[in-house]
mmCIF file of C-alpha atoms in Angstrom:
data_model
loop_
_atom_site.group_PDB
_atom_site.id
_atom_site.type_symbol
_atom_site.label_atom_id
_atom_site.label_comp_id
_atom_site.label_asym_id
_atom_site.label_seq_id
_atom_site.Cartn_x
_atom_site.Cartn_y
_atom_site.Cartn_z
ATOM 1 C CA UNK I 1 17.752 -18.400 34.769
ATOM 2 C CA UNK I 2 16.826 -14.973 33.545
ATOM 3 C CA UNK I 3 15.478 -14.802 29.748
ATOM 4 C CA UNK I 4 17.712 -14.092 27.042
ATOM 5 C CA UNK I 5 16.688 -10.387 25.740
ATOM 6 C CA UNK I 6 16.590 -11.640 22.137
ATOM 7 C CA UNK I 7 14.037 -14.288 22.924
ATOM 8 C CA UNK I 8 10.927 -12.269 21.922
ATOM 9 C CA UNK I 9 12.114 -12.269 18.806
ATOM 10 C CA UNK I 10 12.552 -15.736 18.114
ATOM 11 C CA UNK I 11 9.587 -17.309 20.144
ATOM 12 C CA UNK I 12 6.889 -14.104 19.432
ATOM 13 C CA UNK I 13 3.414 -14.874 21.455
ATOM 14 C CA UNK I 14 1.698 -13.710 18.579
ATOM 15 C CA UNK I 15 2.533 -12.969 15.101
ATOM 16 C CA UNK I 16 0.504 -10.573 11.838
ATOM 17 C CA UNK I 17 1.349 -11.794 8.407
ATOM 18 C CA UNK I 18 1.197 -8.784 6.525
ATOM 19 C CA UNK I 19 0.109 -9.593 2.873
ATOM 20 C CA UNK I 20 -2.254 -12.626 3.330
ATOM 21 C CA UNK I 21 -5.414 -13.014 0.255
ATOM 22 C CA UNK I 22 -7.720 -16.177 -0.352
ATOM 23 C CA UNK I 23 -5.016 -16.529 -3.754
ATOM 24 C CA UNK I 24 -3.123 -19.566 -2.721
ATOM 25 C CA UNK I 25 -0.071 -18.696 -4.683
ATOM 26 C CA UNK I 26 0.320 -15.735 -2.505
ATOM 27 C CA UNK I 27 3.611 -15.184 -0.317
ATOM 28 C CA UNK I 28 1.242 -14.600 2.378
ATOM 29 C CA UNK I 29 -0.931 -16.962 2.374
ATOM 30 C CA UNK I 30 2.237 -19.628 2.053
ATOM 31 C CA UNK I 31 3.781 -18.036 5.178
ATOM 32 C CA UNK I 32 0.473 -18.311 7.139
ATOM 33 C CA UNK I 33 -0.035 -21.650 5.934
ATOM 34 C CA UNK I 34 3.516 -22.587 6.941
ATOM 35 C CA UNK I 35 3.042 -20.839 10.626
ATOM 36 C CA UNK I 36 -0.795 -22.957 10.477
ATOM 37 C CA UNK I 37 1.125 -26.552 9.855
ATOM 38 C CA UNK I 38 4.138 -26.292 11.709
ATOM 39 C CA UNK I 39 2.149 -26.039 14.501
ATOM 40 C CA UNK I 40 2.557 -22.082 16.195
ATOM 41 C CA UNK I 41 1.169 -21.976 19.356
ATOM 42 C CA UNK I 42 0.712 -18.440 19.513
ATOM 43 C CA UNK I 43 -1.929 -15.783 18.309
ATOM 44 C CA UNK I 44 -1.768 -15.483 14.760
ATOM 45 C CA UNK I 45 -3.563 -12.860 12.463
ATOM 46 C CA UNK I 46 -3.712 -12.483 8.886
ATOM 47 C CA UNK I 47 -3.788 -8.902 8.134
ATOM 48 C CA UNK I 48 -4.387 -7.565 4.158
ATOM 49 C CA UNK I 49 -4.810 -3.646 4.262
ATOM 50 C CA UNK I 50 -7.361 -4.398 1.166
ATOM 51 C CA UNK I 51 -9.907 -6.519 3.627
ATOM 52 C CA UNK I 52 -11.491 -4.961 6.259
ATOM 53 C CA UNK I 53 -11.429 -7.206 8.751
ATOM 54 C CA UNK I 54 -8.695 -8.923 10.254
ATOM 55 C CA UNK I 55 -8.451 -12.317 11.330
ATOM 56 C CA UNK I 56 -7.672 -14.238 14.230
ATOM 57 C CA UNK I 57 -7.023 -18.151 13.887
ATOM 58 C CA UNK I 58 -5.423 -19.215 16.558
#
């Protein structure tokens, strides 16, 4: 069975939160937190265009 075109979209291999800071209260930091518990099993990176560095953590 061939895979569905939109399937990308809804089961990424890896995923940037845009937005994430160390605040807790953030909306980024929630949504990585979220992606972090529910158990992705892709890439994930936290991106923040006010940190250097980006991170990988998983």
């Amino acid at each position: 069975m061939n895979r569905h075109y939109l399937n990308p979209l809804f089961s990424p291999r890896s995923v940037a939160v845009i937005g994430t800071s160390s605040r807790v209260d953030s909306v980024g930091w929630v949504v990585f937190k979220n992606m972090l518990e529910s158990g992705y099993q892709g890439k994930l990176y936290a991106a923040n265009p006010n940190h250097p560095l980006s991170t990988l953590l998983h």
